mmCIF file of C-alpha atoms in Angstrom:
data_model
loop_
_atom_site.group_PDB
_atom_site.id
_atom_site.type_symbol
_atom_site.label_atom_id
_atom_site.label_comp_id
_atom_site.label_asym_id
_atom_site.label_seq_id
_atom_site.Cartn_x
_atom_site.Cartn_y
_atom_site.Cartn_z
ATOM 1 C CA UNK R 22 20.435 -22.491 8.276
ATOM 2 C CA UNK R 23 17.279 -23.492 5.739
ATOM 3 C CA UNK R 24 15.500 -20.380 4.956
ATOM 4 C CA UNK R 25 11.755 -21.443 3.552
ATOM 5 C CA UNK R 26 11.702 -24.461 1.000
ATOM 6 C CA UNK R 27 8.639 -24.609 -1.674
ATOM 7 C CA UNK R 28 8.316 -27.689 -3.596
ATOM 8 C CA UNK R 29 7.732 -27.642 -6.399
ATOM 9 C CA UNK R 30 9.011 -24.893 -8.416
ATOM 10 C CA UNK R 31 6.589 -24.978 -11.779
ATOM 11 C CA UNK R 32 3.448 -27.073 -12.323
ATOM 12 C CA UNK R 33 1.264 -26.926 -15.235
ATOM 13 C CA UNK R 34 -1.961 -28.384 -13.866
ATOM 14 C CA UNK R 35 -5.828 -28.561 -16.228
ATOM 15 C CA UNK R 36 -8.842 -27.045 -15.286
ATOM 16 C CA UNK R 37 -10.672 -28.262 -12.935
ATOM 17 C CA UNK R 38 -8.225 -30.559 -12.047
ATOM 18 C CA UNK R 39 -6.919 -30.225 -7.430
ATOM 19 C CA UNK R 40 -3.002 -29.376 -6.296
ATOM 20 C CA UNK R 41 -1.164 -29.393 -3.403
ATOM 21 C CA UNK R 42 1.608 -27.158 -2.635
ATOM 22 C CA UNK R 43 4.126 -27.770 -0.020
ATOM 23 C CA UNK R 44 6.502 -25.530 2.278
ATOM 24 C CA UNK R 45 8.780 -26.111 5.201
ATOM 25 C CA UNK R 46 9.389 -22.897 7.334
ATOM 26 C CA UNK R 47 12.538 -21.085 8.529
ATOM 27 C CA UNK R 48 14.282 -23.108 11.097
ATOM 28 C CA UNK R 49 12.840 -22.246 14.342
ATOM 29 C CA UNK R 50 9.520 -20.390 12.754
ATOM 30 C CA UNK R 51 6.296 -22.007 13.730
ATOM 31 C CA UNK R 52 3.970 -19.741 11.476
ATOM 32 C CA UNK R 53 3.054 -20.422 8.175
ATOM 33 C CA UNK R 54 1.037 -17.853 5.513
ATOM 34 C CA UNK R 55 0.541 -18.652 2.212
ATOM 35 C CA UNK R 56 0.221 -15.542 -0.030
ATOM 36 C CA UNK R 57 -0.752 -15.800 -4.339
ATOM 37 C CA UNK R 58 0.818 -13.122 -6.392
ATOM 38 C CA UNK R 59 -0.525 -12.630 -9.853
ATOM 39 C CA UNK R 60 1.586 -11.107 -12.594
ATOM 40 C CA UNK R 61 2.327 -7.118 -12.140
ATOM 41 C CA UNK R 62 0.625 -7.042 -8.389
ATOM 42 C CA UNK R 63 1.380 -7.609 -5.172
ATOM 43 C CA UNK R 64 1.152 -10.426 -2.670
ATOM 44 C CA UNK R 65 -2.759 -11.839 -1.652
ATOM 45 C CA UNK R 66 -2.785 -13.269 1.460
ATOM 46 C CA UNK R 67 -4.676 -16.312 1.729
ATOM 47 C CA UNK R 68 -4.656 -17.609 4.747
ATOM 48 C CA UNK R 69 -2.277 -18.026 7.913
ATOM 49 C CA UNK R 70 -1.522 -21.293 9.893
ATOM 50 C CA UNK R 71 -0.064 -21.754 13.584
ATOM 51 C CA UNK R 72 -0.341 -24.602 15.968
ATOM 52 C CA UNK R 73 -2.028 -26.460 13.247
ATOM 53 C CA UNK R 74 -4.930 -24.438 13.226
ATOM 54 C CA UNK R 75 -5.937 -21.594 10.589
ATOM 55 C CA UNK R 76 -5.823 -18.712 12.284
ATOM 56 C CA UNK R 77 -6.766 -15.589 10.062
ATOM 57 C CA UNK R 78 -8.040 -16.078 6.007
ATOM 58 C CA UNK R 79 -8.179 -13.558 3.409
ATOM 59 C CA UNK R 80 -10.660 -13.352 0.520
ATOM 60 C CA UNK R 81 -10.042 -16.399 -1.225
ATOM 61 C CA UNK R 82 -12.852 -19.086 -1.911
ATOM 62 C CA UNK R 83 -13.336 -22.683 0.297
ATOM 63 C CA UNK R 84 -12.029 -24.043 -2.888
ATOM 64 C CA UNK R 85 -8.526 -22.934 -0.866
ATOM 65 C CA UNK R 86 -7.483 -25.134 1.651
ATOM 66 C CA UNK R 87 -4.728 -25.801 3.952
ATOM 67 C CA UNK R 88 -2.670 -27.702 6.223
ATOM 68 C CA UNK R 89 -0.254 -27.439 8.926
ATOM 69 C CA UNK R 90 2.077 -30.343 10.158
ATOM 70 C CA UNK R 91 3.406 -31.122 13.678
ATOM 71 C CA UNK R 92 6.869 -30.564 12.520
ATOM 72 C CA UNK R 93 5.149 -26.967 11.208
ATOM 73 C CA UNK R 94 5.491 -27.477 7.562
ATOM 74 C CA UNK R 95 2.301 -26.929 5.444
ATOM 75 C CA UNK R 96 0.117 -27.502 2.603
ATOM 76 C CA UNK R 97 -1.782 -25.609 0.234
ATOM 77 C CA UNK R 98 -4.887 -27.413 -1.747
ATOM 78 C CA UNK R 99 -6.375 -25.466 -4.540
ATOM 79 C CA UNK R 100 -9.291 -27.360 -5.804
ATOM 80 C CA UNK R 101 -11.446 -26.981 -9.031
ATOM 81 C CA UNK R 102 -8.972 -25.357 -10.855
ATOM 82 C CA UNK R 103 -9.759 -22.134 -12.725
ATOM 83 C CA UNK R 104 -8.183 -20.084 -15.074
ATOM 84 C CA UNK R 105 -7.541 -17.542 -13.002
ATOM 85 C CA UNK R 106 -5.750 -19.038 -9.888
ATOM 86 C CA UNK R 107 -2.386 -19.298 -12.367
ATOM 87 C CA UNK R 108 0.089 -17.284 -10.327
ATOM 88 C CA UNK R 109 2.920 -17.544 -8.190
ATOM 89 C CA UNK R 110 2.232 -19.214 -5.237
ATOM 90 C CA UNK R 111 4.456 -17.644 -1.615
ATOM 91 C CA UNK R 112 4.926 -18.888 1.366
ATOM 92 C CA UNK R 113 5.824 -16.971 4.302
ATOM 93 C CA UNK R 114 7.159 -18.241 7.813
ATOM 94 C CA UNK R 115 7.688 -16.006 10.894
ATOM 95 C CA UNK R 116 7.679 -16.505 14.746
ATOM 96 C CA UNK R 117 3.957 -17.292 15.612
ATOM 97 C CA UNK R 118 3.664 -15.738 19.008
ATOM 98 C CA UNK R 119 4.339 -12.321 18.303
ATOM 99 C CA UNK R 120 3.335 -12.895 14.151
ATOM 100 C CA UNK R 121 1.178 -9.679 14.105
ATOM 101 C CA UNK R 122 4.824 -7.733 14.167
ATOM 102 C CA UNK R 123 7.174 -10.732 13.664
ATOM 103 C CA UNK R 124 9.371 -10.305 10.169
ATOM 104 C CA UNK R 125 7.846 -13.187 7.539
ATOM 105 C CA UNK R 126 10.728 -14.668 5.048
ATOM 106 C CA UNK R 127 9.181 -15.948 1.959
ATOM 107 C CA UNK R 128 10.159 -19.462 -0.072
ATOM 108 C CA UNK R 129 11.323 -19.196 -3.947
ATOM 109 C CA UNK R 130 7.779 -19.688 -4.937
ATOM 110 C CA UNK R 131 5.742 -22.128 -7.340
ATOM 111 C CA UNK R 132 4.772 -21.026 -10.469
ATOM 112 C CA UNK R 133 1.058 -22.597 -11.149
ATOM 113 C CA UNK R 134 -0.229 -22.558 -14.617
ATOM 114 C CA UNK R 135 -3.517 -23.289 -15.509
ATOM 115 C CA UNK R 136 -4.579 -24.694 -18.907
ATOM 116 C CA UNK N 30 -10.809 -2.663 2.055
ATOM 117 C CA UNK N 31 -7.750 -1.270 3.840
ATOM 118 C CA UNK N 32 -5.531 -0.101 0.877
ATOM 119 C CA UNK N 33 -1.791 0.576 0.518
ATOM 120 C CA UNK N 34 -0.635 2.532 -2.259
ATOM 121 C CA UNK N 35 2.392 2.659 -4.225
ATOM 122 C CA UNK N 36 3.324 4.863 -7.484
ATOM 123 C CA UNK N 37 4.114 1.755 -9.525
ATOM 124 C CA UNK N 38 6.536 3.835 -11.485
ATOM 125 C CA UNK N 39 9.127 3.256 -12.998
ATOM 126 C CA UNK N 40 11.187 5.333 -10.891
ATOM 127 C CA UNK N 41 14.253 5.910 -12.997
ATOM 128 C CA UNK N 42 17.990 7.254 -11.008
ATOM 129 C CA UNK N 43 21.458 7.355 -11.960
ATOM 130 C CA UNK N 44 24.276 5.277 -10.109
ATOM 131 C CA UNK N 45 25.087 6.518 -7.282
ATOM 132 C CA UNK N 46 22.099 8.789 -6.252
ATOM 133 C CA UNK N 47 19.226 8.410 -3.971
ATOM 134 C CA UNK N 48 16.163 6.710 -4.540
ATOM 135 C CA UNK N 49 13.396 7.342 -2.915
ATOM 136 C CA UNK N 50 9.998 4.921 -2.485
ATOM 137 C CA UNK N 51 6.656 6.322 -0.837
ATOM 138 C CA UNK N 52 3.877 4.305 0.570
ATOM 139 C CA UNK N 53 0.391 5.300 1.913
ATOM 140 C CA UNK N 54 -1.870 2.868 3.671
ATOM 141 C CA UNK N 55 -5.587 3.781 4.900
ATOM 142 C CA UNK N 56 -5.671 2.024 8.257
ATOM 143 C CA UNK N 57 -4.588 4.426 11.051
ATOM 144 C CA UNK N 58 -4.616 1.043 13.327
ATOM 145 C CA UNK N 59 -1.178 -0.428 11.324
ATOM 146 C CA UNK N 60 1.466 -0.850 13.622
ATOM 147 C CA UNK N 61 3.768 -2.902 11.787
ATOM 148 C CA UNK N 62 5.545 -1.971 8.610
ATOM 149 C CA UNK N 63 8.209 -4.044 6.108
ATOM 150 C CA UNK N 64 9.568 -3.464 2.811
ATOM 151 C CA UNK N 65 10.506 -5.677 0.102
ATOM 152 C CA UNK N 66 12.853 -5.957 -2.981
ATOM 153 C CA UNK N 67 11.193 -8.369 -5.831
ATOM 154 C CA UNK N 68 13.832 -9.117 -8.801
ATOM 155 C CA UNK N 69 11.771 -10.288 -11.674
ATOM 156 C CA UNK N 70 10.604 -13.931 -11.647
ATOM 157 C CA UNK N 71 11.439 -14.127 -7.632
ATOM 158 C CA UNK N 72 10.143 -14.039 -4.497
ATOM 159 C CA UNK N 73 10.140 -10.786 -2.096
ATOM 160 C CA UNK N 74 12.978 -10.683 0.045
ATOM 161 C CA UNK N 75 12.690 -8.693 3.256
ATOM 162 C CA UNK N 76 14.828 -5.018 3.455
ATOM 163 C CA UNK N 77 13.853 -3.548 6.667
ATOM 164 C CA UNK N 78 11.076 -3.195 9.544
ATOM 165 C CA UNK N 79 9.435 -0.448 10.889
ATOM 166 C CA UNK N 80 7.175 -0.184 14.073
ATOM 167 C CA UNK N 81 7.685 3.119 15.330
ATOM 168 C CA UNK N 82 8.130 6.839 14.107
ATOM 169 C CA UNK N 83 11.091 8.066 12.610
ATOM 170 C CA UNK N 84 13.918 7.012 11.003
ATOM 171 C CA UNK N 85 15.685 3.307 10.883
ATOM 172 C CA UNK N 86 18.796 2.995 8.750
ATOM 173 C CA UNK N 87 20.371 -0.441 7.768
ATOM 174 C CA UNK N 88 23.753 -0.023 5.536
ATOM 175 C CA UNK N 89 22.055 1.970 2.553
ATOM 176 C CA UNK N 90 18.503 1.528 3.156
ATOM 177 C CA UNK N 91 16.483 4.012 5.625
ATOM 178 C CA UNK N 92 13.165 3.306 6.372
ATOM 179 C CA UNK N 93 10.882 6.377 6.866
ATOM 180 C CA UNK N 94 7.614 6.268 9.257
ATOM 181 C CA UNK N 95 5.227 8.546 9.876
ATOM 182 C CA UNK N 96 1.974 7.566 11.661
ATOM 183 C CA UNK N 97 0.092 11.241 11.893
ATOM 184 C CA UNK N 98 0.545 11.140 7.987
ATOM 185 C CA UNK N 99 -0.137 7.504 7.322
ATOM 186 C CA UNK N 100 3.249 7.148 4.986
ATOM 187 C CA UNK N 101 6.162 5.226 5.364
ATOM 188 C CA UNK N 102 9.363 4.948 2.794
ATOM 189 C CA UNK N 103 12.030 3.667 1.641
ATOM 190 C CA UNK N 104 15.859 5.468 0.810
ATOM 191 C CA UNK N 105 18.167 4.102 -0.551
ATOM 192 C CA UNK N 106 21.226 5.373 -0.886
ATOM 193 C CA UNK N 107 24.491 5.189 -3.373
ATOM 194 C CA UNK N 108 22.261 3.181 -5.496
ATOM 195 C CA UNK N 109 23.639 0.601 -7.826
ATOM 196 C CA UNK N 110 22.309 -1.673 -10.806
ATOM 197 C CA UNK N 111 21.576 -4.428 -8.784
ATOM 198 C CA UNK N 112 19.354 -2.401 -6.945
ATOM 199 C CA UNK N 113 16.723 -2.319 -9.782
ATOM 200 C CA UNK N 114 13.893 -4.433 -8.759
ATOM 201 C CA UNK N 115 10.429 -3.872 -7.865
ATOM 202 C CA UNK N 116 9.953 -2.876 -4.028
ATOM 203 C CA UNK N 117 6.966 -3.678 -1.987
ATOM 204 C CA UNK N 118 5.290 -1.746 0.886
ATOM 205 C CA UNK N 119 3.590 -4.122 3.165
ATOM 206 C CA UNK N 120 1.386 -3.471 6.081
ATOM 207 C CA UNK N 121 -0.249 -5.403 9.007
ATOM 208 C CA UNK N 122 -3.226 -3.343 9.911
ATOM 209 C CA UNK N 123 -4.626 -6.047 12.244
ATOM 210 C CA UNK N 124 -4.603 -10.268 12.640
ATOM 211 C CA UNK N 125 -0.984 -11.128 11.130
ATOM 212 C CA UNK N 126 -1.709 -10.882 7.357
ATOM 213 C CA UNK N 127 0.583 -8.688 5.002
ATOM 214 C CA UNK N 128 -1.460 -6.177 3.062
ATOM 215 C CA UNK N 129 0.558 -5.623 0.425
ATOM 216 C CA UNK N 130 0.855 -2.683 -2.281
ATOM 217 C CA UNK N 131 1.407 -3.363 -5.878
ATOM 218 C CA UNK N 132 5.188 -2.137 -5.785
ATOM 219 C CA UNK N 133 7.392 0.612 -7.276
ATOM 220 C CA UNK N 134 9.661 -0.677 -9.855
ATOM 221 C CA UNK N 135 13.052 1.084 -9.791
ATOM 222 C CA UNK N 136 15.601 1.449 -12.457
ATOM 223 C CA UNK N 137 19.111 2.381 -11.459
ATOM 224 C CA UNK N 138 20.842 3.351 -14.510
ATOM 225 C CA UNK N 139 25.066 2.885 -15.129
#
């Protein structure tokens, strides 16, 4: 049974340049969140996607965005690159009806470095 | 901003003893409650659930709620090596996002 898959692991990106990060859920998850963890805190949640939609956000800028597939994998687009967004990337799947109690299992992670 | 709170430690104990890991959050509307282990350089990996008052034990680990006082934590006993990590209270207060603390890093020493 695939737990959640990140791809990819490390990326060393310039300012200003875009990225896309990509994660398949947990087999028979629907629910994707995509969290950024900077170095010595905990997980940020950034936004949440079900049923293709975005169903809750956190604090993060529009320069954030996100997608969610039929086949419920998703994407994460980070635009304008800054500095400050270098940090480990999560994403979390869980069952989306119930996702307000539902366990979330997080990927491996990708490492983002800015330059 | 609805906070959870963690002594970020260290939190030093020998082999073999118990550890235990506190967590305060602000929100008296949580309702769900999950703990993490974090080994350096890797993602959180989920240790138990809590939803309800009281006690829930899984092998070593007992997870600790109390709603009146707003605290939940983590014990774990027997502890071993590999059990140094960095563990991370998470709530939901409301929605489906994980408000996460900062973590308590634990040290289990030979």
């Amino acid at each position: 049974d695939a737990g959640v898959t990140q791809s990819p692991t490390h990326l060393i990106k310039t300012r200003g340049q875009q990225v896309t990060l990509r994660c398949s859920p947990k087999s028979g998850h629907d629910t994707v969140s995509w969290y950024q963890q900077a170095l010595g805190q905990g997980p940020q949640f950034i936004f949440q996607y079900y049923e293709e939609e975005e169903r809750q956000r956190g604090n993060f800028p529009d320069r954030f965005s996100g997608h969610q597939f039929p086949n419920y994998s998703s994407e994460l687009n980070v635009n304008a690159l800054l500095l400050g967004d270098s940090a480990l990337y999560l994403c979390a799947s869980s069952f989306g009806v119930a996702s307000n109690i539902a366990e979330a299992f997080f990927g491996q992670g990708t490492r983002l470095t800015v330059v | 901003q609805k906070e959870v709170e963690q002594n970020s430690g260290p939190l030093s104990v020998p082999e073999g003893a118990i550890a235990s890991l506190n967590c305060t959050y602000s929100d008296r509307g949580s309702q769900s409650f999950f703990w993490y282990r974090q080994y350096s350089g890797k993602s959180p990996e989920l240790i138990m659930s809590i939803y309800s008052n009281g006690d829930k034990e899984d092998g070593r680990f007992t997870a600790q709620l109390n709603k009146a006082s707003q605290y939940v934590s983590l014990l774990i006993r027997d502890s071993q090596p590999s059990d140094s990590a960095t563990y991370l209270c998470a709530v939901i207060n409301s929605g489906y996002a994980l408000n996460f603390g900062k973590g308590t890093s634990l040290l289990v020493t030979p």
